[in-house]
Short mmCIF file of C-alpha atoms in Angstrom, two decimals:
data_model
loop_
_atom_site.label_atom_id
_atom_site.label_comp_id
_atom_site.label_asym_id
_atom_site.label_seq_id
_atom_site.Cartn_x
_atom_site.Cartn_y
_atom_site.Cartn_z
CA VAL A 1 -0.12 -0.40 0.08
CA ASP A 2 1.29 3.31 -1.12
CA ALA A 3 1.39 7.00 0.80
CA ALA A 4 -2.31 7.32 -1.33
CA GLY A 5 -3.20 4.06 0.19
CA ASN A 6 -3.74 2.61 -3.17
CA ILE A 7 -3.25 -0.97 -3.10
CA GLY A 8 -0.17 -2.58 -5.41
CA TYR A 9 -1.01 -6.18 -7.64
CA SER A 10 1.01 -7.71 -9.94
CA SER A 11 0.72 -10.13 -12.99
CA ALA A 12 1.46 -9.63 -16.52
CA ASN A 13 0.35 -6.17 -15.89
CA THR A 14 1.82 -4.21 -12.92
CA PHE A 15 -1.20 -1.43 -11.52
CA ALA A 16 -2.27 0.18 -8.75
CA VAL A 17 -6.04 0.14 -7.46
CA ARG A 18 -8.41 1.06 -4.58
CA ILE A 19 -11.79 0.35 -4.94
CA THR A 20 -14.11 2.88 -2.47
CA GLY A 21 -17.44 2.95 -3.36
CA GLY A 22 -19.34 2.74 -7.14
CA ILE A 23 -18.77 0.82 -9.32
CA THR A 24 -15.24 -0.58 -11.41
CA TYR A 25 -15.64 -2.75 -14.59
CA VAL A 26 -13.74 -5.97 -15.07
CA ASP A 27 -13.37 -7.75 -18.47
CA GLU A 28 -11.19 -10.31 -19.45
CA ASN A 29 -10.92 -8.84 -22.82
CA ALA A 30 -10.54 -4.91 -22.26
CA THR A 31 -7.98 -3.95 -23.93
CA GLY A 32 -7.49 0.08 -22.39
CA LEU A 33 -6.11 1.26 -19.40
CA ASN A 34 -7.10 -1.63 -16.85
CA THR A 35 -7.70 0.97 -14.62
CA GLY A 36 -11.35 -0.96 -13.52
CA GLY A 37 -12.94 2.48 -14.14
CA SER A 38 -15.02 2.02 -17.56
CA TRP A 39 -16.08 -0.61 -19.61
CA ALA A 40 -13.48 0.87 -22.46
CA ASP A 41 -10.35 0.70 -19.13
CA ALA A 42 -11.90 -2.21 -17.62
CA LEU A 43 -9.94 -4.28 -15.80
CA THR A 44 -8.67 -7.81 -17.59
CA ASP A 45 -8.06 -10.26 -13.66
CA LEU A 46 -11.00 -10.00 -11.11
CA GLN A 47 -8.71 -10.82 -8.42
CA ALA A 48 -7.16 -7.56 -9.11
CA ALA A 49 -10.21 -6.52 -8.29
CA LEU A 50 -11.27 -8.06 -4.96
CA MET A 51 -7.72 -7.06 -3.34
CA GLY A 52 -7.96 -3.21 -4.59
CA ALA A 53 -11.90 -3.43 -2.41
CA ASP A 54 -11.86 -1.13 0.46
CA PRO A 55 -15.13 -2.12 2.44
CA ALA A 56 -13.82 -0.33 5.27
CA THR A 57 -15.12 1.98 4.37
CA GLY A 58 -18.89 0.95 4.55
CA GLN A 59 -19.63 1.90 0.97
CA THR A 60 -21.21 -0.58 -1.30
CA ALA A 61 -18.61 -1.21 -3.95
CA GLU A 62 -19.45 -3.07 -6.46
CA ILE A 63 -17.66 -4.51 -9.33
CA TRP A 64 -19.39 -6.03 -12.53
CA VAL A 65 -18.20 -7.96 -14.83
CA ALA A 66 -18.21 -9.18 -18.07
CA ALA A 67 -19.51 -12.69 -19.24
CA GLY A 68 -16.00 -14.81 -19.91
CA THR A 69 -13.84 -17.25 -17.50
CA TYR A 70 -12.15 -15.92 -14.81
CA THR A 71 -9.24 -18.32 -12.77
CA PRO A 72 -8.25 -17.18 -8.73
CA THR A 73 -5.08 -17.35 -9.53
CA ALA A 74 -3.49 -17.46 -13.81
CA ASP A 75 -0.40 -19.91 -11.99
CA THR A 76 -1.25 -23.17 -9.79
CA ASP A 77 -0.99 -22.47 -6.34
CA ARG A 78 -4.33 -24.38 -5.35
CA ASP A 79 -5.52 -22.81 -1.98
CA VAL A 80 -5.78 -19.02 -3.45
CA THR A 81 -9.53 -17.58 -4.10
CA PHE A 82 -11.27 -15.79 -4.97
CA GLY A 83 -12.50 -13.88 -1.49
CA LEU A 84 -16.21 -12.32 -0.52
CA GLN A 85 -15.58 -9.38 1.53
CA ASP A 86 -17.80 -6.89 3.57
CA HIS A 87 -19.11 -4.01 1.43
CA VAL A 88 -18.85 -5.92 -1.77
CA ALA A 89 -20.73 -6.72 -4.67
CA ILE A 90 -19.43 -8.79 -7.41
CA TYR A 91 -22.10 -9.17 -10.25
CA GLY A 92 -21.48 -11.38 -13.61
CA GLY A 93 -23.94 -11.50 -16.24
CA PHE A 94 -22.84 -8.56 -18.62
CA ALA A 95 -21.91 -7.98 -21.96
CA GLY A 96 -18.82 -5.43 -21.45
CA THR A 97 -21.46 -2.27 -22.44
CA GLU A 98 -24.36 -1.45 -19.96
CA ALA A 99 -25.21 1.41 -18.38
CA THR A 100 -27.58 0.20 -16.11
CA ARG A 101 -26.88 -3.41 -13.77
CA GLY A 102 -30.18 -4.00 -14.62
CA ALA A 103 -29.17 -3.87 -17.74
CA ARG A 104 -27.05 -7.42 -17.77
CA ASN A 105 -28.94 -10.90 -19.39
CA TRP A 106 -26.23 -13.26 -17.01
CA SER A 107 -28.42 -16.65 -18.63
CA SER A 108 -26.99 -14.74 -22.57
CA HIS A 109 -23.47 -13.20 -21.36
CA GLU A 110 -22.55 -16.19 -18.77
CA THR A 111 -19.51 -14.92 -16.30
CA ILE A 112 -17.67 -18.59 -15.06
CA LEU A 113 -16.16 -18.26 -11.85
CA SER A 114 -13.45 -21.54 -12.69
CA GLY A 115 -10.74 -23.49 -10.85
CA ASP A 116 -9.29 -24.67 -13.95
CA LEU A 117 -5.58 -23.83 -13.29
CA ASP A 118 -4.38 -27.52 -15.98
CA ALA A 119 -5.93 -26.53 -18.39
CA SER A 120 -8.07 -29.79 -18.67
CA GLY A 121 -11.00 -29.15 -19.05
CA GLY A 122 -12.87 -30.59 -16.23
CA ALA A 123 -11.99 -30.97 -12.37
CA SER A 124 -8.88 -32.41 -11.24
CA GLY A 125 -6.59 -32.58 -8.32
CA ALA A 126 -4.56 -30.03 -10.10
CA ASP A 127 -7.87 -27.41 -9.92
CA SER A 128 -8.60 -24.50 -6.98
CA GLN A 129 -9.75 -26.30 -3.87
CA HIS A 130 -12.21 -23.70 -3.88
CA VAL A 131 -13.42 -21.53 -6.30
CA VAL A 132 -14.94 -19.07 -3.89
CA THR A 133 -14.76 -18.84 -0.60
CA ALA A 134 -16.57 -16.92 2.31
CA PRO A 135 -14.58 -16.24 5.95
CA ALA A 136 -16.04 -16.35 8.91
CA GLU A 137 -16.05 -12.56 9.45
CA THR A 138 -18.39 -12.16 6.10
CA THR A 139 -21.67 -10.49 8.05
CA GLY A 140 -23.16 -11.23 5.45
CA VAL A 141 -23.34 -7.61 3.31
CA ALA A 142 -20.97 -9.84 0.58
CA VAL A 143 -22.94 -10.39 -2.95
CA LEU A 144 -22.25 -12.52 -5.23
CA ASP A 145 -25.01 -12.01 -8.18
CA GLY A 146 -24.78 -14.13 -11.61
CA PHE A 147 -21.94 -15.93 -11.99
CA THR A 148 -21.38 -20.09 -13.25
CA ILE A 149 -18.74 -21.29 -10.47
CA ARG A 150 -16.74 -24.74 -12.09
CA HIS A 151 -13.97 -27.42 -11.48
CA GLY A 152 -13.24 -26.70 -8.15
CA TYR A 153 -11.39 -29.01 -6.65
CA ALA A 154 -11.98 -29.84 -2.51
CA ALA A 155 -10.64 -33.66 -0.63
CA GLY A 156 -14.13 -31.98 1.35
CA ASN A 157 -16.63 -29.70 0.98
CA GLY A 158 -16.59 -26.79 -1.10
CA GLY A 159 -15.44 -27.05 -4.24
CA GLY A 160 -17.28 -24.47 -5.98
CA LEU A 161 -18.00 -22.36 -2.28
CA LEU A 162 -17.03 -22.41 0.82
CA VAL A 163 -19.06 -20.30 3.63
CA ARG A 164 -17.31 -20.56 7.22
CA GLY A 165 -19.76 -20.16 9.34
CA SER A 166 -21.30 -16.73 7.57
CA PRO A 167 -24.93 -15.81 9.59
#
């Protein structure tokens, strides 16, 4: 975190983002500035948007995600997950042009959260243990809406979604 409060994140690109309310856009096919400030400049990595969310402000940040397939990590670390957070609402099912959440059509624009880390096309022991997690600290203000979750591979429960004692 730098002096301005920006949270650094590294992947194929290096950038910093901080979300404190309002909308952050994610589109795996975006080619703009990768700031998350619009569909044209959408982040290409959902994990970057989640890491930049600042729920401490008490304002609900919305993350709008365009159709596509998103994995929790670009490498093979099975323990990395998409973590839900209080005051962060994540909405899928966008074409990548909508101006309102009500204009999305999640059945026509499937947005997939996938644990298929080895790109085998099916669940295997090399895939994410839990694609999405809701930690015990989540008090019920987290939102995950408009997604298909697939290819998690847990030894026990929660291959797709693991909820840890949330209300």
